[in-house]
Amino acid sequence: EVISFSEVDYKGVRLPHDDPVVVTLMVKLFTMKRILIDSGSLTDILYKHAFDQLKITTDQLRPVNTPLVGFAGEMVHPLGSIDLSMVTGTAPRQTQVQMT
């Protein structure tokens, strides 16, 4: 699904800019705030604390054997992956997608 912004969303923004985009989404029926949209990443990352709050245990995750390179260049070994339902927007302009 395409998420787009209108001129109204740019009110008060000086262009051009390279500010990060931070959104709020509903994940597994929980509202998650301060989600950073990073269009340069090839993966979607949730930290263990988020899984704990969503009451997702590690035995619900699918194994992942490929390490990731962390934000500071270090190797990070993921706990696993899972498909989650994500809802963004408000009715009637709302969309729901499955994300891994």
PDB file of N, CA and C in Angstrom:
ATOM      1  N   GLU A   1       0.841  -1.189   0.000  1.00  0.00           N
ATOM      2  CA  GLU A   1       0.000   0.000   0.000  1.00  0.00           C
ATOM      3  C   GLU A   1       0.878   1.241   0.000  1.00  0.00           C
ATOM      4  N   VAL A   2       0.456   2.239  -0.752  1.00  0.00           N
ATOM      5  CA  VAL A   2       1.190   3.490  -0.831  1.00  0.00           C
ATOM      6  C   VAL A   2       0.739   4.406   0.305  1.00  0.00           C
ATOM      7  N   ILE A   3       1.696   4.952   1.024  1.00  0.00           N
ATOM      8  CA  ILE A   3       1.416   5.986   2.019  1.00  0.00           C
ATOM      9  C   ILE A   3       1.949   7.280   1.422  1.00  0.00           C
ATOM     10  N   SER A   4       1.089   8.268   1.268  1.00  0.00           N
ATOM     11  CA  SER A   4       1.509   9.516   0.648  1.00  0.00           C
ATOM     12  C   SER A   4       1.156  10.695   1.536  1.00  0.00           C
ATOM     13  N   PHE A   5       1.750  11.842   1.212  1.00  0.00           N
ATOM     14  CA  PHE A   5       1.543  13.052   1.990  1.00  0.00           C
ATOM     15  C   PHE A   5       1.030  14.141   1.066  1.00  0.00           C
ATOM     16  N   SER A   6       0.170  14.984   1.586  1.00  0.00           N
ATOM     17  CA  SER A   6      -0.385  16.081   0.797  1.00  0.00           C
ATOM     18  C   SER A   6       0.280  17.387   1.210  1.00  0.00           C
ATOM     19  N   GLU A   7      -0.097  18.477   0.529  1.00  0.00           N
ATOM     20  CA  GLU A   7       0.444  19.798   0.859  1.00  0.00           C
ATOM     21  C   GLU A   7       0.139  20.175   2.306  1.00  0.00           C
ATOM     22  N   VAL A   8      -0.998  19.730   2.828  1.00  0.00           N
ATOM     23  CA  VAL A   8      -1.369  20.031   4.211  1.00  0.00           C
ATOM     24  C   VAL A   8      -0.323  19.468   5.182  1.00  0.00           C
ATOM     25  N   ASP A   9       0.228  18.298   4.859  1.00  0.00           N
ATOM     26  CA  ASP A   9       1.227  17.677   5.723  1.00  0.00           C
ATOM     27  C   ASP A   9       2.531  18.460   5.762  1.00  0.00           C
ATOM     28  N   TYR A  10       2.790  19.283   4.758  1.00  0.00           N
ATOM     29  CA  TYR A  10       4.025  20.060   4.686  1.00  0.00           C
ATOM     30  C   TYR A  10       3.924  21.410   5.387  1.00  0.00           C
ATOM     31  N   LYS A  11       2.777  21.716   5.976  1.00  0.00           N
ATOM     32  CA  LYS A  11       2.595  23.004   6.642  1.00  0.00           C
ATOM     33  C   LYS A  11       3.648  23.167   7.735  1.00  0.00           C
ATOM     34  N   GLY A  12       4.407  24.250   7.658  1.00  0.00           N
ATOM     35  CA  GLY A  12       5.439  24.535   8.644  1.00  0.00           C
ATOM     36  C   GLY A  12       6.777  23.868   8.372  1.00  0.00           C
ATOM     37  N   VAL A  13       6.897  23.102   7.290  1.00  0.00           N
ATOM     38  CA  VAL A  13       8.145  22.419   6.943  1.00  0.00           C
ATOM     39  C   VAL A  13       8.888  23.258   5.920  1.00  0.00           C
ATOM     40  N   ARG A  14      10.164  23.533   6.195  1.00  0.00           N
ATOM     41  CA  ARG A  14      10.984  24.262   5.235  1.00  0.00           C
ATOM     42  C   ARG A  14      11.615  23.269   4.279  1.00  0.00           C
ATOM     43  N   LEU A  15      11.364  23.469   2.972  1.00  0.00           N
ATOM     44  CA  LEU A  15      11.888  22.569   1.956  1.00  0.00           C
ATOM     45  C   LEU A  15      13.110  23.163   1.298  1.00  0.00           C
ATOM     46  N   PRO A  16      14.065  22.416   0.821  1.00  0.00           N
ATOM     47  CA  PRO A  16      14.144  20.962   0.987  1.00  0.00           C
ATOM     48  C   PRO A  16      14.566  20.606   2.413  1.00  0.00           C
ATOM     49  N   HIS A  17      14.274  19.392   2.825  1.00  0.00           N
ATOM     50  CA  HIS A  17      14.637  18.945   4.166  1.00  0.00           C
ATOM     51  C   HIS A  17      15.037  17.475   4.108  1.00  0.00           C
ATOM     52  N   ASP A  18      15.743  17.032   5.132  1.00  0.00           N
ATOM     53  CA  ASP A  18      16.089  15.615   5.242  1.00  0.00           C
ATOM     54  C   ASP A  18      15.760  15.104   6.638  1.00  0.00           C
ATOM     55  N   ASP A  19      14.704  15.688   7.212  1.00  0.00           N
ATOM     56  CA  ASP A  19      14.268  15.259   8.537  1.00  0.00           C
ATOM     57  C   ASP A  19      13.731  13.840   8.492  1.00  0.00           C
ATOM     58  N   PRO A  20      13.891  13.092   9.579  1.00  0.00           N
ATOM     59  CA  PRO A  20      13.314  11.744   9.603  1.00  0.00           C
ATOM     60  C   PRO A  20      11.788  11.810   9.665  1.00  0.00           C
ATOM     61  N   VAL A  21      11.145  10.782   9.146  1.00  0.00           N
ATOM     62  CA  VAL A  21       9.697  10.657   9.224  1.00  0.00           C
ATOM     63  C   VAL A  21       9.385   9.658  10.336  1.00  0.00           C
ATOM     64  N   VAL A  22       8.597  10.079  11.299  1.00  0.00           N
ATOM     65  CA  VAL A  22       8.230   9.236  12.429  1.00  0.00           C
ATOM     66  C   VAL A  22       6.710   9.154  12.458  1.00  0.00           C
ATOM     67  N   VAL A  23       6.179   7.929  12.549  1.00  0.00           N
ATOM     68  CA  VAL A  23       4.733   7.719  12.495  1.00  0.00           C
ATOM     69  C   VAL A  23       4.264   6.887  13.676  1.00  0.00           C
ATOM     70  N   THR A  24       2.952   6.792  13.819  1.00  0.00           N
ATOM     71  CA  THR A  24       2.303   5.925  14.789  1.00  0.00           C
ATOM     72  C   THR A  24       1.510   4.889  14.015  1.00  0.00           C
ATOM     73  N   LEU A  25       1.655   3.612  14.366  1.00  0.00           N
ATOM     74  CA  LEU A  25       0.932   2.524  13.717  1.00  0.00           C
ATOM     75  C   LEU A  25       0.267   1.652  14.765  1.00  0.00           C
ATOM     76  N   MET A  26      -0.780   0.959  14.344  1.00  0.00           N
ATOM     77  CA  MET A  26      -1.378  -0.055  15.186  1.00  0.00           C
ATOM     78  C   MET A  26      -0.795  -1.392  14.740  1.00  0.00           C
ATOM     79  N   VAL A  27      -0.125  -2.089  15.652  1.00  0.00           N
ATOM     80  CA  VAL A  27       0.513  -3.369  15.379  1.00  0.00           C
ATOM     81  C   VAL A  27      -0.096  -4.394  16.313  1.00  0.00           C
ATOM     82  N   LYS A  28      -0.675  -5.443  15.730  1.00  0.00           N
ATOM     83  CA  LYS A  28      -1.283  -6.509  16.531  1.00  0.00           C
ATOM     84  C   LYS A  28      -2.244  -5.926  17.571  1.00  0.00           C
ATOM     85  N   LEU A  29      -3.025  -4.944  17.151  1.00  0.00           N
ATOM     86  CA  LEU A  29      -4.038  -4.262  17.962  1.00  0.00           C
ATOM     87  C   LEU A  29      -3.460  -3.415  19.087  1.00  0.00           C
ATOM     88  N   PHE A  30      -2.161  -3.096  19.044  1.00  0.00           N
ATOM     89  CA  PHE A  30      -1.530  -2.200  19.994  1.00  0.00           C
ATOM     90  C   PHE A  30      -1.020  -0.981  19.234  1.00  0.00           C
ATOM     91  N   THR A  31      -1.176   0.206  19.819  1.00  0.00           N
ATOM     92  CA  THR A  31      -0.676   1.424  19.196  1.00  0.00           C
ATOM     93  C   THR A  31       0.806   1.570  19.505  1.00  0.00           C
ATOM     94  N   MET A  32       1.621   1.617  18.448  1.00  0.00           N
ATOM     95  CA  MET A  32       3.062   1.817  18.599  1.00  0.00           C
ATOM     96  C   MET A  32       3.385   3.213  18.111  1.00  0.00           C
ATOM     97  N   LYS A  33       4.024   4.007  18.964  1.00  0.00           N
ATOM     98  CA  LYS A  33       4.365   5.383  18.631  1.00  0.00           C
ATOM     99  C   LYS A  33       5.852   5.499  18.338  1.00  0.00           C
ATOM    100  N   ARG A  34       6.217   6.582  17.681  1.00  0.00           N
ATOM    101  CA  ARG A  34       7.612   6.920  17.369  1.00  0.00           C
ATOM    102  C   ARG A  34       8.285   5.847  16.522  1.00  0.00           C
ATOM    103  N   ILE A  35       7.632   5.424  15.435  1.00  0.00           N
ATOM    104  CA  ILE A  35       8.222   4.480  14.492  1.00  0.00           C
ATOM    105  C   ILE A  35       8.950   5.284  13.428  1.00  0.00           C
ATOM    106  N   LEU A  36      10.260   5.059  13.309  1.00  0.00           N
ATOM    107  CA  LEU A  36      11.075   5.763  12.332  1.00  0.00           C
ATOM    108  C   LEU A  36      10.937   5.106  10.976  1.00  0.00           C
ATOM    109  N   ILE A  37      10.564   5.885   9.963  1.00  0.00           N
ATOM    110  CA  ILE A  37      10.501   5.397   8.596  1.00  0.00           C
ATOM    111  C   ILE A  37      11.871   5.641   7.969  1.00  0.00           C
ATOM    112  N   ASP A  38      12.552   4.565   7.625  1.00  0.00           N
ATOM    113  CA  ASP A  38      13.890   4.645   7.028  1.00  0.00           C
ATOM    114  C   ASP A  38      13.811   3.992   5.661  1.00  0.00           C
ATOM    115  N   SER A  39      13.681   4.818   4.623  1.00  0.00           N
ATOM    116  CA  SER A  39      13.499   4.269   3.277  1.00  0.00           C
ATOM    117  C   SER A  39      14.762   3.613   2.737  1.00  0.00           C
ATOM    118  N   GLY A  40      15.886   3.762   3.440  1.00  0.00           N
ATOM    119  CA  GLY A  40      17.125   3.155   2.980  1.00  0.00           C
ATOM    120  C   GLY A  40      17.353   1.753   3.510  1.00  0.00           C
ATOM    121  N   SER A  41      16.554   1.298   4.457  1.00  0.00           N
ATOM    122  CA  SER A  41      16.758  -0.018   5.052  1.00  0.00           C
ATOM    123  C   SER A  41      16.106  -1.105   4.213  1.00  0.00           C
ATOM    124  N   LEU A  42      16.696  -2.278   4.243  1.00  0.00           N
ATOM    125  CA  LEU A  42      16.135  -3.419   3.531  1.00  0.00           C
ATOM    126  C   LEU A  42      15.358  -4.336   4.464  1.00  0.00           C
ATOM    127  N   THR A  43      15.255  -3.988   5.722  1.00  0.00           N
ATOM    128  CA  THR A  43      14.563  -4.834   6.686  1.00  0.00           C
ATOM    129  C   THR A  43      13.772  -3.967   7.659  1.00  0.00           C
ATOM    130  N   ASP A  44      12.735  -4.528   8.240  1.00  0.00           N
ATOM    131  CA  ASP A  44      11.942  -3.854   9.262  1.00  0.00           C
ATOM    132  C   ASP A  44      12.329  -4.455  10.603  1.00  0.00           C
ATOM    133  N   ILE A  45      12.742  -3.618  11.545  1.00  0.00           N
ATOM    134  CA  ILE A  45      13.298  -4.105  12.811  1.00  0.00           C
ATOM    135  C   ILE A  45      12.424  -3.669  13.972  1.00  0.00           C
ATOM    136  N   LEU A  46      12.117  -4.617  14.848  1.00  0.00           N
ATOM    137  CA  LEU A  46      11.511  -4.342  16.152  1.00  0.00           C
ATOM    138  C   LEU A  46      12.490  -4.839  17.201  1.00  0.00           C
ATOM    139  N   TYR A  47      12.698  -4.053  18.231  1.00  0.00           N
ATOM    140  CA  TYR A  47      13.578  -4.475  19.311  1.00  0.00           C
ATOM    141  C   TYR A  47      12.822  -5.380  20.278  1.00  0.00           C
ATOM    142  N   LYS A  48      13.561  -6.175  21.041  1.00  0.00           N
ATOM    143  CA  LYS A  48      12.963  -7.169  21.936  1.00  0.00           C
ATOM    144  C   LYS A  48      11.949  -6.530  22.889  1.00  0.00           C
ATOM    145  N   HIS A  49      12.235  -5.325  23.335  1.00  0.00           N
ATOM    146  CA  HIS A  49      11.314  -4.637  24.241  1.00  0.00           C
ATOM    147  C   HIS A  49       9.921  -4.510  23.618  1.00  0.00           C
ATOM    148  N   ALA A  50       9.866  -4.226  22.312  1.00  0.00           N
ATOM    149  CA  ALA A  50       8.573  -4.115  21.624  1.00  0.00           C
ATOM    150  C   ALA A  50       7.876  -5.476  21.594  1.00  0.00           C
ATOM    151  N   PHE A  51       8.629  -6.541  21.308  1.00  0.00           N
ATOM    152  CA  PHE A  51       8.039  -7.885  21.320  1.00  0.00           C
ATOM    153  C   PHE A  51       7.507  -8.226  22.705  1.00  0.00           C
ATOM    154  N   ASP A  52       8.245  -7.863  23.734  1.00  0.00           N
ATOM    155  CA  ASP A  52       7.801  -8.124  25.109  1.00  0.00           C
ATOM    156  C   ASP A  52       6.488  -7.413  25.394  1.00  0.00           C
ATOM    157  N   GLN A  53       6.384  -6.148  24.983  1.00  0.00           N
ATOM    158  CA  GLN A  53       5.156  -5.393  25.227  1.00  0.00           C
ATOM    159  C   GLN A  53       3.990  -5.919  24.409  1.00  0.00           C
ATOM    160  N   LEU A  54       4.275  -6.480  23.218  1.00  0.00           N
ATOM    161  CA  LEU A  54       3.227  -7.081  22.393  1.00  0.00           C
ATOM    162  C   LEU A  54       2.879  -8.495  22.844  1.00  0.00           C
ATOM    163  N   LYS A  55       3.604  -8.960  23.859  1.00  0.00           N
ATOM    164  CA  LYS A  55       3.414 -10.317  24.405  1.00  0.00           C
ATOM    165  C   LYS A  55       3.688 -11.390  23.347  1.00  0.00           C
ATOM    166  N   ILE A  56       4.728 -11.136  22.541  1.00  0.00           N
ATOM    167  CA  ILE A  56       5.193 -12.113  21.554  1.00  0.00           C
ATOM    168  C   ILE A  56       6.439 -12.763  22.129  1.00  0.00           C
ATOM    169  N   THR A  57       6.368 -14.062  22.358  1.00  0.00           N
ATOM    170  CA  THR A  57       7.505 -14.773  22.928  1.00  0.00           C
ATOM    171  C   THR A  57       8.431 -15.260  21.822  1.00  0.00           C
ATOM    172  N   THR A  58       9.682 -15.527  22.178  1.00  0.00           N
ATOM    173  CA  THR A  58      10.659 -15.937  21.169  1.00  0.00           C
ATOM    174  C   THR A  58      10.289 -17.253  20.507  1.00  0.00           C
ATOM    175  N   ASP A  59       9.507 -18.116  21.179  1.00  0.00           N
ATOM    176  CA  ASP A  59       9.118 -19.378  20.541  1.00  0.00           C
ATOM    177  C   ASP A  59       8.091 -19.170  19.429  1.00  0.00           C
ATOM    178  N   GLN A  60       7.511 -17.962  19.312  1.00  0.00           N
ATOM    179  CA  GLN A  60       6.587 -17.642  18.224  1.00  0.00           C
ATOM    180  C   GLN A  60       7.328 -17.144  16.981  1.00  0.00           C
ATOM    181  N   LEU A  61       8.630 -16.874  17.103  1.00  0.00           N
ATOM    182  CA  LEU A  61       9.410 -16.332  15.998  1.00  0.00           C
ATOM    183  C   LEU A  61       9.973 -17.438  15.130  1.00  0.00           C
ATOM    184  N   ARG A  62      10.068 -17.173  13.823  1.00  0.00           N
ATOM    185  CA  ARG A  62      10.727 -18.089  12.894  1.00  0.00           C
ATOM    186  C   ARG A  62      12.224 -17.830  12.964  1.00  0.00           C
ATOM    187  N   PRO A  63      13.021 -18.872  12.954  1.00  0.00           N
ATOM    188  CA  PRO A  63      14.476 -18.659  13.019  1.00  0.00           C
ATOM    189  C   PRO A  63      14.991 -17.870  11.819  1.00  0.00           C
ATOM    190  N   VAL A  64      15.995 -17.042  12.075  1.00  0.00           N
ATOM    191  CA  VAL A  64      16.697 -16.290  11.040  1.00  0.00           C
ATOM    192  C   VAL A  64      18.183 -16.546  11.251  1.00  0.00           C
ATOM    193  N   ASN A  65      18.849 -17.083  10.249  1.00  0.00           N
ATOM    194  CA  ASN A  65      20.253 -17.447  10.392  1.00  0.00           C
ATOM    195  C   ASN A  65      21.216 -16.415   9.838  1.00  0.00           C
ATOM    196  N   THR A  66      20.716 -15.380   9.204  1.00  0.00           N
ATOM    197  CA  THR A  66      21.570 -14.374   8.595  1.00  0.00           C
ATOM    198  C   THR A  66      21.742 -13.197   9.556  1.00  0.00           C
ATOM    199  N   PRO A  67      22.972 -12.871   9.947  1.00  0.00           N
ATOM    200  CA  PRO A  67      23.167 -11.709  10.826  1.00  0.00           C
ATOM    201  C   PRO A  67      22.939 -10.410  10.062  1.00  0.00           C
ATOM    202  N   LEU A  68      22.612  -9.364  10.785  1.00  0.00           N
ATOM    203  CA  LEU A  68      22.446  -8.029  10.224  1.00  0.00           C
ATOM    204  C   LEU A  68      23.635  -7.176  10.645  1.00  0.00           C
ATOM    205  N   VAL A  69      23.946  -6.175   9.849  1.00  0.00           N
ATOM    206  CA  VAL A  69      24.969  -5.217  10.242  1.00  0.00           C
ATOM    207  C   VAL A  69      24.246  -4.100  10.970  1.00  0.00           C
ATOM    208  N   GLY A  70      24.638  -3.860  12.214  1.00  0.00           N
ATOM    209  CA  GLY A  70      23.973  -2.873  13.048  1.00  0.00           C
ATOM    210  C   GLY A  70      24.221  -1.450  12.601  1.00  0.00           C
ATOM    211  N   PHE A  71      23.545  -0.509  13.233  1.00  0.00           N
ATOM    212  CA  PHE A  71      23.632   0.896  12.860  1.00  0.00           C
ATOM    213  C   PHE A  71      25.033   1.455  13.075  1.00  0.00           C
ATOM    214  N   ALA A  72      25.805   0.859  13.991  1.00  0.00           N
ATOM    215  CA  ALA A  72      27.178   1.313  14.256  1.00  0.00           C
ATOM    216  C   ALA A  72      28.208   0.409  13.584  1.00  0.00           C
ATOM    217  N   GLY A  73      27.765  -0.479  12.685  1.00  0.00           N
ATOM    218  CA  GLY A  73      28.680  -1.358  11.968  1.00  0.00           C
ATOM    219  C   GLY A  73      28.912  -2.707  12.613  1.00  0.00           C
ATOM    220  N   GLU A  74      28.337  -2.954  13.774  1.00  0.00           N
ATOM    221  CA  GLU A  74      28.512  -4.236  14.457  1.00  0.00           C
ATOM    222  C   GLU A  74      27.549  -5.282  13.904  1.00  0.00           C
ATOM    223  N   MET A  75      27.907  -6.560  14.066  1.00  0.00           N
ATOM    224  CA  MET A  75      27.036  -7.660  13.633  1.00  0.00           C
ATOM    225  C   MET A  75      25.966  -7.895  14.697  1.00  0.00           C
ATOM    226  N   VAL A  76      24.724  -8.023  14.247  1.00  0.00           N
ATOM    227  CA  VAL A  76      23.593  -8.268  15.144  1.00  0.00           C
ATOM    228  C   VAL A  76      22.913  -9.539  14.685  1.00  0.00           C
ATOM    229  N   HIS A  77      22.662 -10.465  15.608  1.00  0.00           N
ATOM    230  CA  HIS A  77      21.983 -11.715  15.280  1.00  0.00           C
ATOM    231  C   HIS A  77      20.518 -11.602  15.698  1.00  0.00           C
ATOM    232  N   PRO A  78      19.599 -11.558  14.730  1.00  0.00           N
ATOM    233  CA  PRO A  78      18.173 -11.423  15.055  1.00  0.00           C
ATOM    234  C   PRO A  78      17.668 -12.610  15.864  1.00  0.00           C
ATOM    235  N   LEU A  79      16.693 -12.340  16.728  1.00  0.00           N
ATOM    236  CA  LEU A  79      16.044 -13.408  17.478  1.00  0.00           C
ATOM    237  C   LEU A  79      15.172 -14.248  16.558  1.00  0.00           C
ATOM    238  N   GLY A  80      14.654 -13.660  15.481  1.00  0.00           N
ATOM    239  CA  GLY A  80      13.796 -14.362  14.538  1.00  0.00           C
ATOM    240  C   GLY A  80      12.922 -13.384  13.795  1.00  0.00           C
ATOM    241  N   SER A  81      11.968 -13.914  13.041  1.00  0.00           N
ATOM    242  CA  SER A  81      11.036 -13.052  12.309  1.00  0.00           C
ATOM    243  C   SER A  81       9.611 -13.538  12.554  1.00  0.00           C
ATOM    244  N   ILE A  82       8.669 -12.644  12.295  1.00  0.00           N
ATOM    245  CA  ILE A  82       7.256 -12.954  12.500  1.00  0.00           C
ATOM    246  C   ILE A  82       6.448 -12.057  11.566  1.00  0.00           C
ATOM    247  N   ASP A  83       5.290 -12.515  11.135  1.00  0.00           N
ATOM    248  CA  ASP A  83       4.368 -11.700  10.347  1.00  0.00           C
ATOM    249  C   ASP A  83       3.389 -11.038  11.301  1.00  0.00           C
ATOM    250  N   LEU A  84       3.240  -9.721  11.180  1.00  0.00           N
ATOM    251  CA  LEU A  84       2.335  -8.965  12.038  1.00  0.00           C
ATOM    252  C   LEU A  84       1.405  -8.111  11.198  1.00  0.00           C
ATOM    253  N   SER A  85       0.187  -7.942  11.665  1.00  0.00           N
ATOM    254  CA  SER A  85      -0.784  -7.076  11.013  1.00  0.00           C
ATOM    255  C   SER A  85      -0.515  -5.635  11.432  1.00  0.00           C
ATOM    256  N   MET A  86      -0.425  -4.729  10.436  1.00  0.00           N
ATOM    257  CA  MET A  86      -0.180  -3.312  10.698  1.00  0.00           C
ATOM    258  C   MET A  86      -1.341  -2.505  10.135  1.00  0.00           C
ATOM    259  N   VAL A  87      -1.841  -1.561  10.915  1.00  0.00           N
ATOM    260  CA  VAL A  87      -2.918  -0.679  10.476  1.00  0.00           C
ATOM    261  C   VAL A  87      -2.411   0.748  10.572  1.00  0.00           C
ATOM    262  N   THR A  88      -2.599   1.508   9.505  1.00  0.00           N
ATOM    263  CA  THR A  88      -2.214   2.916   9.526  1.00  0.00           C
ATOM    264  C   THR A  88      -3.359   3.762   8.995  1.00  0.00           C
ATOM    265  N   GLY A  89      -3.407   5.004   9.453  1.00  0.00           N
ATOM    266  CA  GLY A  89      -4.463   5.911   9.027  1.00  0.00           C
ATOM    267  C   GLY A  89      -5.676   5.816   9.930  1.00  0.00           C
ATOM    268  N   THR A  90      -6.657   6.646   9.622  1.00  0.00           N
ATOM    269  CA  THR A  90      -7.921   6.627  10.342  1.00  0.00           C
ATOM    270  C   THR A  90      -9.041   6.484   9.328  1.00  0.00           C
ATOM    271  N   ALA A  91     -10.098   5.816   9.743  1.00  0.00           N
ATOM    272  CA  ALA A  91     -11.228   5.585   8.845  1.00  0.00           C
ATOM    273  C   ALA A  91     -11.771   6.921   8.359  1.00  0.00           C
ATOM    274  N   PRO A  92     -12.128   7.048   7.112  1.00  0.00           N
ATOM    275  CA  PRO A  92     -12.212   6.032   6.076  1.00  0.00           C
ATOM    276  C   PRO A  92     -10.910   5.837   5.301  1.00  0.00           C
ATOM    277  N   ARG A  93      -9.856   6.614   5.618  1.00  0.00           N
ATOM    278  CA  ARG A  93      -8.573   6.491   4.915  1.00  0.00           C
ATOM    279  C   ARG A  93      -7.629   5.648   5.777  1.00  0.00           C
ATOM    280  N   GLN A  94      -7.877   4.369   5.777  1.00  0.00           N
ATOM    281  CA  GLN A  94      -7.140   3.437   6.626  1.00  0.00           C
ATOM    282  C   GLN A  94      -6.740   2.232   5.801  1.00  0.00           C
ATOM    283  N   THR A  95      -5.575   1.674   6.093  1.00  0.00           N
ATOM    284  CA  THR A  95      -5.150   0.467   5.385  1.00  0.00           C
ATOM    285  C   THR A  95      -4.533  -0.505   6.384  1.00  0.00           C
ATOM    286  N   GLN A  96      -4.670  -1.780   6.088  1.00  0.00           N
ATOM    287  CA  GLN A  96      -4.109  -2.837   6.907  1.00  0.00           C
ATOM    288  C   GLN A  96      -3.270  -3.742   6.019  1.00  0.00           C
ATOM    289  N   VAL A  97      -2.038  -4.025   6.453  1.00  0.00           N
ATOM    290  CA  VAL A  97      -1.145  -4.894   5.694  1.00  0.00           C
ATOM    291  C   VAL A  97      -0.444  -5.858   6.647  1.00  0.00           C
ATOM    292  N   GLN A  98       0.022  -6.961   6.084  1.00  0.00           N
ATOM    293  CA  GLN A  98       0.853  -7.910   6.841  1.00  0.00           C
ATOM    294  C   GLN A  98       2.305  -7.560   6.566  1.00  0.00           C
ATOM    295  N   MET A  99       3.094  -7.417   7.600  1.00  0.00           N
ATOM    296  CA  MET A  99       4.522  -7.125   7.476  1.00  0.00           C
ATOM    297  C   MET A  99       5.309  -8.239   8.161  1.00  0.00           C
ATOM    298  N   THR A 100       6.488  -8.554   7.626  1.00  0.00           N
ATOM    299  CA  THR A 100       7.367  -9.521   8.272  1.00  0.00           C
ATOM    300  C   THR A 100       8.363  -8.759   9.133  1.00  0.00           C
TER     301      THR A 100
END
